[in-house]
Amino acid sequence: MANTKALKAIYDFYDKFLKGTPLACKKGCATCCTTNVSVTSLEVEYILDSGLLTKSLQEKVREAAAQDHFVPSTTINTSAAMCLSENQMPEETSPVTFDPCPLLTNDGLCSIYQARPFSCRAMNSETLCTEGGEAFMAPFLVTVNLAMYQILEHIDSRGWYGNLLDMLTLVSGNREGLQEAADTMEGKIKTNRPLPCFIIPPDETMRFKSFMRRLSKVEIEGGKTVGDLLPENWQILS
Ligand code: SF4
């Protein structure tokens, strides 16, 4: 519960941060709403707590999960740890499919919008994807998004990571469903790990530190801040 409060505080902070970014995305624009969304178990908990995932939506998710879909080969922090130790990054071998997300309404709206995961919040474009064929993000937003994925994994470092469809299907209302899946699902569900380092381009280091100073001060509850959940001396790999 405490960490879902932290998650909400981080989501709110990110939404405010985005207000200073020119965005072409608007209501009903759903080009990025595909079955390629990856999430942490904390985000799944947040979706379940919201009560927005109705029985009929769960059924749609289950049906979509039975089709071929993208499965991340590793978590973001595992990839960062591999970079840090100069190992090779794992290659994505899973097919990327562009089927529409089963949580999308016929009007192109998200059925769980208030509780949507970070992967969906992070999809922002300065130009219309429908016109240019792909999203365009300023380099610093790409940097911030990557760091946000890492932070969310860190605050859920005892949890799991996988495709939204698998995570929502396997969780069956409790986290034990994911533990069992992590043990038995042949790699479909990955185990989260703590933050090893942030990977930041050298010319963005100062700006990133300023972003982190502001995020760290965000209050969660009872005087506790987001900074209290992060490693004391987090490091940057440039
Ligand atoms: S969860 Fe919502 S925002 Fe995310 S891909 Fe599905 S419909 Fe789109």
PDB file of C-alpha atoms and ligand atoms in Angstrom:
ATOM      1  CA  MET A   1       0.000   0.000   0.000  1.00  0.00           C
ATOM      2  CA  ALA A   2       2.779   2.428   0.944  1.00  0.00           C
ATOM      3  CA  ASN A   3       4.437   1.888  -2.399  1.00  0.00           C
ATOM      4  CA  THR A   4       1.246   2.451  -4.371  1.00  0.00           C
ATOM      5  CA  LYS A   5       1.116   5.855  -2.634  1.00  0.00           C
ATOM      6  CA  ALA A   6       4.703   6.454  -3.765  1.00  0.00           C
ATOM      7  CA  LEU A   7       3.720   5.373  -7.268  1.00  0.00           C
ATOM      8  CA  LYS A   8       0.844   7.867  -7.311  1.00  0.00           C
ATOM      9  CA  ALA A   9       3.146  10.653  -6.089  1.00  0.00           C
ATOM     10  CA  ILE A  10       5.654   9.810  -8.851  1.00  0.00           C
ATOM     11  CA  TYR A  11       2.931   9.673 -11.520  1.00  0.00           C
ATOM     12  CA  ASP A  12       1.632  13.091 -10.364  1.00  0.00           C
ATOM     13  CA  PHE A  13       5.139  14.553 -10.427  1.00  0.00           C
ATOM     14  CA  TYR A  14       5.718  13.205 -13.951  1.00  0.00           C
ATOM     15  CA  ASP A  15       2.381  14.604 -15.174  1.00  0.00           C
ATOM     16  CA  LYS A  16       3.398  18.055 -13.851  1.00  0.00           C
ATOM     17  CA  PHE A  17       6.842  17.714 -15.439  1.00  0.00           C
ATOM     18  CA  LEU A  18       5.186  16.976 -18.793  1.00  0.00           C
ATOM     19  CA  LYS A  19       3.199  20.215 -18.627  1.00  0.00           C
ATOM     20  CA  GLY A  20       6.341  22.037 -19.764  1.00  0.00           C
ATOM     21  CA  THR A  21       6.721  19.780 -22.810  1.00  0.00           C
ATOM     22  CA  PRO A  22       5.106  20.550 -26.168  1.00  0.00           C
ATOM     23  CA  LEU A  23       2.916  17.547 -27.004  1.00  0.00           C
ATOM     24  CA  ALA A  24       0.859  16.679 -30.066  1.00  0.00           C
ATOM     25  CA  CYS A  25      -0.904  13.783 -28.258  1.00  0.00           C
ATOM     26  CA  LYS A  26      -4.604  14.365 -27.646  1.00  0.00           C
ATOM     27  CA  LYS A  27      -7.741  12.572 -26.493  1.00  0.00           C
ATOM     28  CA  GLY A  28      -8.762   9.748 -28.830  1.00  0.00           C
ATOM     29  CA  CYS A  29      -5.270   9.467 -30.316  1.00  0.00           C
ATOM     30  CA  ALA A  30      -4.331   5.827 -29.688  1.00  0.00           C
ATOM     31  CA  THR A  31      -1.628   4.877 -32.198  1.00  0.00           C
ATOM     32  CA  CYS A  32       0.656   3.841 -29.340  1.00  0.00           C
ATOM     33  CA  CYS A  33      -2.009   1.710 -27.584  1.00  0.00           C
ATOM     34  CA  THR A  34      -0.765  -1.713 -28.620  1.00  0.00           C
ATOM     35  CA  THR A  35      -0.099  -5.015 -26.859  1.00  0.00           C
ATOM     36  CA  ASN A  36       3.588  -4.051 -26.382  1.00  0.00           C
ATOM     37  CA  VAL A  37       3.194  -2.515 -22.925  1.00  0.00           C
ATOM     38  CA  SER A  38       5.539  -3.701 -20.148  1.00  0.00           C
ATOM     39  CA  VAL A  39       4.797  -3.107 -16.458  1.00  0.00           C
ATOM     40  CA  THR A  40       5.972  -3.782 -12.919  1.00  0.00           C
ATOM     41  CA  SER A  41       3.845  -5.650 -10.385  1.00  0.00           C
ATOM     42  CA  LEU A  42       3.427  -2.410  -8.416  1.00  0.00           C
ATOM     43  CA  GLU A  43       1.732  -0.824 -11.403  1.00  0.00           C
ATOM     44  CA  VAL A  44      -0.524  -3.874 -11.716  1.00  0.00           C
ATOM     45  CA  GLU A  45      -1.422  -3.502  -8.030  1.00  0.00           C
ATOM     46  CA  TYR A  46      -2.279   0.149  -8.690  1.00  0.00           C
ATOM     47  CA  ILE A  47      -4.551  -0.834 -11.599  1.00  0.00           C
ATOM     48  CA  LEU A  48      -6.300  -3.480  -9.484  1.00  0.00           C
ATOM     49  CA  ASP A  49      -6.716  -1.046  -6.561  1.00  0.00           C
ATOM     50  CA  SER A  50      -8.336   1.495  -8.900  1.00  0.00           C
ATOM     51  CA  GLY A  51     -11.314  -0.820  -9.484  1.00  0.00           C
ATOM     52  CA  LEU A  52     -11.299   0.194 -13.169  1.00  0.00           C
ATOM     53  CA  LEU A  53     -10.460  -3.286 -14.440  1.00  0.00           C
ATOM     54  CA  THR A  54     -13.942  -4.756 -14.738  1.00  0.00           C
ATOM     55  CA  LYS A  55     -14.655  -8.458 -15.222  1.00  0.00           C
ATOM     56  CA  SER A  56     -15.370  -7.930 -18.931  1.00  0.00           C
ATOM     57  CA  LEU A  57     -12.060  -6.056 -19.373  1.00  0.00           C
ATOM     58  CA  GLN A  58     -10.247  -8.887 -17.562  1.00  0.00           C
ATOM     59  CA  GLU A  59     -11.794 -11.328 -20.024  1.00  0.00           C
ATOM     60  CA  LYS A  60     -10.607  -9.210 -22.980  1.00  0.00           C
ATOM     61  CA  VAL A  61      -7.101  -9.089 -21.477  1.00  0.00           C
ATOM     62  CA  ARG A  62      -7.098 -12.872 -21.005  1.00  0.00           C
ATOM     63  CA  GLU A  63      -8.106 -13.402 -24.639  1.00  0.00           C
ATOM     64  CA  ALA A  64      -5.364 -11.038 -25.871  1.00  0.00           C
ATOM     65  CA  ALA A  65      -2.803 -12.709 -23.598  1.00  0.00           C
ATOM     66  CA  ALA A  66      -3.542 -16.029 -25.313  1.00  0.00           C
ATOM     67  CA  GLN A  67      -2.359 -14.540 -28.660  1.00  0.00           C
ATOM     68  CA  ASP A  68       1.288 -14.006 -29.659  1.00  0.00           C
ATOM     69  CA  HIS A  69       2.614 -10.852 -28.049  1.00  0.00           C
ATOM     70  CA  PHE A  70       5.836  -9.152 -27.017  1.00  0.00           C
ATOM     71  CA  VAL A  71       7.582 -10.483 -23.885  1.00  0.00           C
ATOM     72  CA  PRO A  72      10.479  -8.343 -22.573  1.00  0.00           C
ATOM     73  CA  SER A  73      13.726 -10.313 -22.428  1.00  0.00           C
ATOM     74  CA  THR A  74      14.850  -8.616 -19.219  1.00  0.00           C
ATOM     75  CA  THR A  75      14.029  -5.781 -16.827  1.00  0.00           C
ATOM     76  CA  ILE A  76      15.370  -2.246 -17.314  1.00  0.00           C
ATOM     77  CA  ASN A  77      17.574  -2.373 -14.196  1.00  0.00           C
ATOM     78  CA  THR A  78      18.979  -5.747 -15.252  1.00  0.00           C
ATOM     79  CA  SER A  79      19.946  -4.175 -18.594  1.00  0.00           C
ATOM     80  CA  ALA A  80      21.513  -1.202 -16.770  1.00  0.00           C
ATOM     81  CA  ALA A  81      23.485  -3.586 -14.525  1.00  0.00           C
ATOM     82  CA  MET A  82      24.750  -5.384 -17.627  1.00  0.00           C
ATOM     83  CA  CYS A  83      25.857  -2.055 -19.117  1.00  0.00           C
ATOM     84  CA  LEU A  84      27.637  -1.214 -15.864  1.00  0.00           C
ATOM     85  CA  SER A  85      29.570  -4.454 -15.844  1.00  0.00           C
ATOM     86  CA  GLU A  86      30.234  -4.041 -19.608  1.00  0.00           C
ATOM     87  CA  ASN A  87      28.491  -7.255 -20.428  1.00  0.00           C
ATOM     88  CA  GLN A  88      26.527  -7.575 -23.621  1.00  0.00           C
ATOM     89  CA  MET A  89      22.962  -6.352 -23.555  1.00  0.00           C
ATOM     90  CA  PRO A  90      20.442  -9.177 -24.096  1.00  0.00           C
ATOM     91  CA  GLU A  91      18.763  -9.064 -27.462  1.00  0.00           C
ATOM     92  CA  GLU A  92      14.988  -8.890 -27.713  1.00  0.00           C
ATOM     93  CA  THR A  93      13.914 -12.089 -29.440  1.00  0.00           C
ATOM     94  CA  SER A  94      10.185 -11.859 -28.798  1.00  0.00           C
ATOM     95  CA  PRO A  95       7.987 -10.714 -31.694  1.00  0.00           C
ATOM     96  CA  VAL A  96       6.761  -7.120 -31.452  1.00  0.00           C
ATOM     97  CA  THR A  97       3.095  -7.111 -32.435  1.00  0.00           C
ATOM     98  CA  PHE A  98       0.963  -4.062 -33.045  1.00  0.00           C
ATOM     99  CA  ASP A  99      -2.451  -5.436 -32.123  1.00  0.00           C
ATOM    100  CA  PRO A 100      -4.564  -2.840 -30.308  1.00  0.00           C
ATOM    101  CA  CYS A 101      -4.494  -2.937 -26.507  1.00  0.00           C
ATOM    102  CA  PRO A 102      -7.610  -4.777 -25.222  1.00  0.00           C
ATOM    103  CA  LEU A 103      -8.176  -1.924 -22.738  1.00  0.00           C
ATOM    104  CA  LEU A 104      -8.835   0.520 -25.573  1.00  0.00           C
ATOM    105  CA  THR A 105     -12.482   1.537 -26.108  1.00  0.00           C
ATOM    106  CA  ASN A 106     -14.096   1.811 -29.550  1.00  0.00           C
ATOM    107  CA  ASP A 107     -13.701   5.607 -29.237  1.00  0.00           C
ATOM    108  CA  GLY A 108      -9.949   5.291 -28.872  1.00  0.00           C
ATOM    109  CA  LEU A 109      -9.980   5.975 -25.120  1.00  0.00           C
ATOM    110  CA  CYS A 110      -8.208   4.064 -22.346  1.00  0.00           C
ATOM    111  CA  SER A 111     -10.625   2.200 -20.035  1.00  0.00           C
ATOM    112  CA  ILE A 112      -8.180   2.478 -17.127  1.00  0.00           C
ATOM    113  CA  TYR A 113      -6.803   5.933 -17.975  1.00  0.00           C
ATOM    114  CA  GLN A 114      -6.355   7.206 -14.378  1.00  0.00           C
ATOM    115  CA  ALA A 115      -4.474   4.027 -13.460  1.00  0.00           C
ATOM    116  CA  ARG A 116      -2.629   3.414 -16.752  1.00  0.00           C
ATOM    117  CA  PRO A 117       0.968   2.224 -16.312  1.00  0.00           C
ATOM    118  CA  PHE A 118       4.081   4.323 -16.835  1.00  0.00           C
ATOM    119  CA  SER A 119       4.808   2.784 -20.272  1.00  0.00           C
ATOM    120  CA  CYS A 120       1.576   4.433 -21.447  1.00  0.00           C
ATOM    121  CA  ARG A 121       2.249   7.739 -19.652  1.00  0.00           C
ATOM    122  CA  ALA A 122       5.721   7.827 -21.220  1.00  0.00           C
ATOM    123  CA  MET A 123       4.390   7.667 -24.778  1.00  0.00           C
ATOM    124  CA  ASN A 124       4.457  11.349 -25.692  1.00  0.00           C
ATOM    125  CA  SER A 125       5.186  12.881 -29.037  1.00  0.00           C
ATOM    126  CA  GLU A 126       5.872  16.418 -30.209  1.00  0.00           C
ATOM    127  CA  THR A 127       4.470  15.527 -33.623  1.00  0.00           C
ATOM    128  CA  LEU A 128       1.414  13.470 -34.568  1.00  0.00           C
ATOM    129  CA  CYS A 129       2.499   9.832 -35.023  1.00  0.00           C
ATOM    130  CA  THR A 130      -0.330   9.365 -37.514  1.00  0.00           C
ATOM    131  CA  GLU A 131       1.357  11.945 -39.769  1.00  0.00           C
ATOM    132  CA  GLY A 132       5.042  11.164 -39.391  1.00  0.00           C
ATOM    133  CA  GLY A 133       4.611   7.423 -38.816  1.00  0.00           C
ATOM    134  CA  GLU A 134       6.427   7.506 -35.484  1.00  0.00           C
ATOM    135  CA  ALA A 135       6.633   9.428 -32.226  1.00  0.00           C
ATOM    136  CA  PHE A 136       9.149  12.239 -31.767  1.00  0.00           C
ATOM    137  CA  MET A 137      10.465  12.915 -28.258  1.00  0.00           C
ATOM    138  CA  ALA A 138      13.058  15.456 -27.172  1.00  0.00           C
ATOM    139  CA  PRO A 139      16.270  13.645 -26.102  1.00  0.00           C
ATOM    140  CA  PHE A 140      15.936  14.764 -22.449  1.00  0.00           C
ATOM    141  CA  LEU A 141      12.430  13.309 -22.242  1.00  0.00           C
ATOM    142  CA  VAL A 142      13.810   9.973 -23.497  1.00  0.00           C
ATOM    143  CA  THR A 143      16.454  10.167 -20.747  1.00  0.00           C
ATOM    144  CA  VAL A 144      13.893  11.012 -18.063  1.00  0.00           C
ATOM    145  CA  ASN A 145      11.576   8.216 -19.215  1.00  0.00           C
ATOM    146  CA  LEU A 146      14.336   5.626 -18.979  1.00  0.00           C
ATOM    147  CA  ALA A 147      15.226   6.836 -15.472  1.00  0.00           C
ATOM    148  CA  MET A 148      11.560   6.726 -14.449  1.00  0.00           C
ATOM    149  CA  TYR A 149      11.303   3.079 -15.555  1.00  0.00           C
ATOM    150  CA  GLN A 150      14.360   2.350 -13.430  1.00  0.00           C
ATOM    151  CA  ILE A 151      12.968   4.181 -10.392  1.00  0.00           C
ATOM    152  CA  LEU A 152       9.636   2.369 -10.599  1.00  0.00           C
ATOM    153  CA  GLU A 153      11.421  -0.972 -10.828  1.00  0.00           C
ATOM    154  CA  HIS A 154      13.609   0.018  -7.866  1.00  0.00           C
ATOM    155  CA  ILE A 155      10.694   0.871  -5.582  1.00  0.00           C
ATOM    156  CA  ASP A 156       9.156  -2.498  -6.563  1.00  0.00           C
ATOM    157  CA  SER A 157      12.453  -4.383  -6.378  1.00  0.00           C
ATOM    158  CA  ARG A 158      10.831  -7.294  -4.580  1.00  0.00           C
ATOM    159  CA  GLY A 159       8.295  -7.561  -7.388  1.00  0.00           C
ATOM    160  CA  TRP A 160       8.112  -8.633 -11.026  1.00  0.00           C
ATOM    161  CA  TYR A 161       8.060  -7.293 -14.575  1.00  0.00           C
ATOM    162  CA  GLY A 162       6.421  -8.416 -17.797  1.00  0.00           C
ATOM    163  CA  ASN A 163       3.934  -7.645 -20.532  1.00  0.00           C
ATOM    164  CA  LEU A 164       0.792  -5.942 -19.188  1.00  0.00           C
ATOM    165  CA  LEU A 165      -1.366  -8.741 -20.637  1.00  0.00           C
ATOM    166  CA  ASP A 166       0.568 -11.495 -18.862  1.00  0.00           C
ATOM    167  CA  MET A 167       0.902  -9.561 -15.627  1.00  0.00           C
ATOM    168  CA  LEU A 168      -2.831  -8.773 -15.437  1.00  0.00           C
ATOM    169  CA  THR A 169      -3.777 -12.324 -16.372  1.00  0.00           C
ATOM    170  CA  LEU A 170      -1.397 -14.071 -13.998  1.00  0.00           C
ATOM    171  CA  VAL A 171      -1.775 -11.842 -10.975  1.00  0.00           C
ATOM    172  CA  SER A 172      -5.312 -13.225 -10.345  1.00  0.00           C
ATOM    173  CA  GLY A 173      -5.961 -10.588  -7.723  1.00  0.00           C
ATOM    174  CA  ASN A 174      -2.824 -11.143  -5.648  1.00  0.00           C
ATOM    175  CA  ARG A 175       0.954 -10.919  -5.903  1.00  0.00           C
ATOM    176  CA  GLU A 176       1.434 -14.627  -5.161  1.00  0.00           C
ATOM    177  CA  GLY A 177       0.089 -15.350  -8.660  1.00  0.00           C
ATOM    178  CA  LEU A 178       3.081 -13.459 -10.056  1.00  0.00           C
ATOM    179  CA  GLN A 179       5.618 -15.226  -7.823  1.00  0.00           C
ATOM    180  CA  GLU A 180       4.324 -18.558  -9.047  1.00  0.00           C
ATOM    181  CA  ALA A 181       4.379 -17.306 -12.646  1.00  0.00           C
ATOM    182  CA  ALA A 182       7.950 -16.021 -12.256  1.00  0.00           C
ATOM    183  CA  ASP A 183       8.945 -19.508 -11.123  1.00  0.00           C
ATOM    184  CA  THR A 184       7.075 -21.469 -13.754  1.00  0.00           C
ATOM    185  CA  MET A 185       6.243 -19.430 -16.852  1.00  0.00           C
ATOM    186  CA  GLU A 186       9.455 -20.092 -18.793  1.00  0.00           C
ATOM    187  CA  GLY A 187      10.703 -16.558 -18.562  1.00  0.00           C
ATOM    188  CA  LYS A 188       7.485 -14.716 -19.336  1.00  0.00           C
ATOM    189  CA  ILE A 189       7.683 -12.892 -15.988  1.00  0.00           C
ATOM    190  CA  LYS A 190      10.996 -11.388 -14.848  1.00  0.00           C
ATOM    191  CA  THR A 191      12.123 -10.588 -11.321  1.00  0.00           C
ATOM    192  CA  ASN A 192      12.751  -6.884 -10.635  1.00  0.00           C
ATOM    193  CA  ARG A 193      16.035  -5.683  -9.238  1.00  0.00           C
ATOM    194  CA  PRO A 194      17.293  -2.562  -7.441  1.00  0.00           C
ATOM    195  CA  LEU A 195      18.704   0.412  -9.325  1.00  0.00           C
ATOM    196  CA  PRO A 196      22.375  -0.213 -10.260  1.00  0.00           C
ATOM    197  CA  CYS A 197      22.986   3.201 -11.922  1.00  0.00           C
ATOM    198  CA  PHE A 198      21.306   5.685 -14.223  1.00  0.00           C
ATOM    199  CA  ILE A 199      22.513   5.819 -17.814  1.00  0.00           C
ATOM    200  CA  ILE A 200      22.655   9.496 -18.783  1.00  0.00           C
ATOM    201  CA  PRO A 201      24.318  11.187 -21.791  1.00  0.00           C
ATOM    202  CA  PRO A 202      27.172  13.450 -20.531  1.00  0.00           C
ATOM    203  CA  ASP A 203      25.544  16.654 -21.815  1.00  0.00           C
ATOM    204  CA  GLU A 204      22.349  15.945 -19.846  1.00  0.00           C
ATOM    205  CA  THR A 205      23.931  15.120 -16.489  1.00  0.00           C
ATOM    206  CA  MET A 206      23.412  18.550 -14.875  1.00  0.00           C
ATOM    207  CA  ARG A 207      19.813  18.807 -16.042  1.00  0.00           C
ATOM    208  CA  PHE A 208      19.134  15.249 -14.899  1.00  0.00           C
ATOM    209  CA  LYS A 209      20.553  15.942 -11.432  1.00  0.00           C
ATOM    210  CA  SER A 210      18.243  18.934 -11.132  1.00  0.00           C
ATOM    211  CA  PHE A 211      15.284  16.751 -12.199  1.00  0.00           C
ATOM    212  CA  MET A 212      16.240  14.162  -9.562  1.00  0.00           C
ATOM    213  CA  ARG A 213      16.592  16.821  -6.843  1.00  0.00           C
ATOM    214  CA  ARG A 214      12.994  17.874  -7.496  1.00  0.00           C
ATOM    215  CA  LEU A 215      11.686  14.291  -7.713  1.00  0.00           C
ATOM    216  CA  SER A 216      13.502  13.286  -4.510  1.00  0.00           C
ATOM    217  CA  LYS A 217      11.701  16.011  -2.557  1.00  0.00           C
ATOM    218  CA  VAL A 218       8.232  14.817  -3.584  1.00  0.00           C
ATOM    219  CA  GLU A 219       6.313  13.932  -0.436  1.00  0.00           C
ATOM    220  CA  ILE A 220       4.584  10.558  -0.213  1.00  0.00           C
ATOM    221  CA  GLU A 221       3.040  10.578   3.271  1.00  0.00           C
ATOM    222  CA  GLY A 222       4.003  11.237   6.892  1.00  0.00           C
ATOM    223  CA  GLY A 223       7.031  13.313   5.927  1.00  0.00           C
ATOM    224  CA  LYS A 224       8.465  10.489   3.818  1.00  0.00           C
ATOM    225  CA  THR A 225       9.717  11.485   0.373  1.00  0.00           C
ATOM    226  CA  VAL A 226      10.517   9.700  -2.896  1.00  0.00           C
ATOM    227  CA  GLY A 227      14.203  10.346  -2.118  1.00  0.00           C
ATOM    228  CA  ASP A 228      13.860   8.104   0.968  1.00  0.00           C
ATOM    229  CA  LEU A 229      13.040   5.178  -1.342  1.00  0.00           C
ATOM    230  CA  LEU A 230      16.071   5.654  -3.591  1.00  0.00           C
ATOM    231  CA  PRO A 231      19.670   4.537  -2.931  1.00  0.00           C
ATOM    232  CA  GLU A 232      21.484   7.233  -0.940  1.00  0.00           C
ATOM    233  CA  ASN A 233      24.346   7.594  -3.403  1.00  0.00           C
ATOM    234  CA  TRP A 234      22.888   6.699  -6.747  1.00  0.00           C
ATOM    235  CA  GLN A 235      25.423   6.819  -9.535  1.00  0.00           C
ATOM    236  CA  ILE A 236      25.378   7.899 -13.159  1.00  0.00           C
ATOM    237  CA  LEU A 237      26.945   6.008 -16.025  1.00  0.00           C
ATOM    238  CA  SER A 238      27.605   8.445 -18.895  1.00  0.00           C
TER     239      SER A 238
HETATM  240  S1  SF4 B   1      -3.482   0.573 -20.961  1.00  0.00           S
HETATM  241 FE1  SF4 B   1      -4.641   2.298 -21.803  1.00  0.00          FE
HETATM  242  S2  SF4 B   1      -3.093   3.831 -22.399  1.00  0.00           S
HETATM  243 FE2  SF4 B   1      -2.051   1.856 -22.122  1.00  0.00          FE
HETATM  244  S3  SF4 B   1      -1.950   0.902 -24.156  1.00  0.00           S
HETATM  245 FE3  SF4 B   1      -3.822   0.131 -23.127  1.00  0.00          FE
HETATM  246  S4  SF4 B   1      -5.473   1.543 -23.759  1.00  0.00           S
HETATM  247 FE4  SF4 B   1      -3.521   2.558 -24.210  1.00  0.00          FE
END
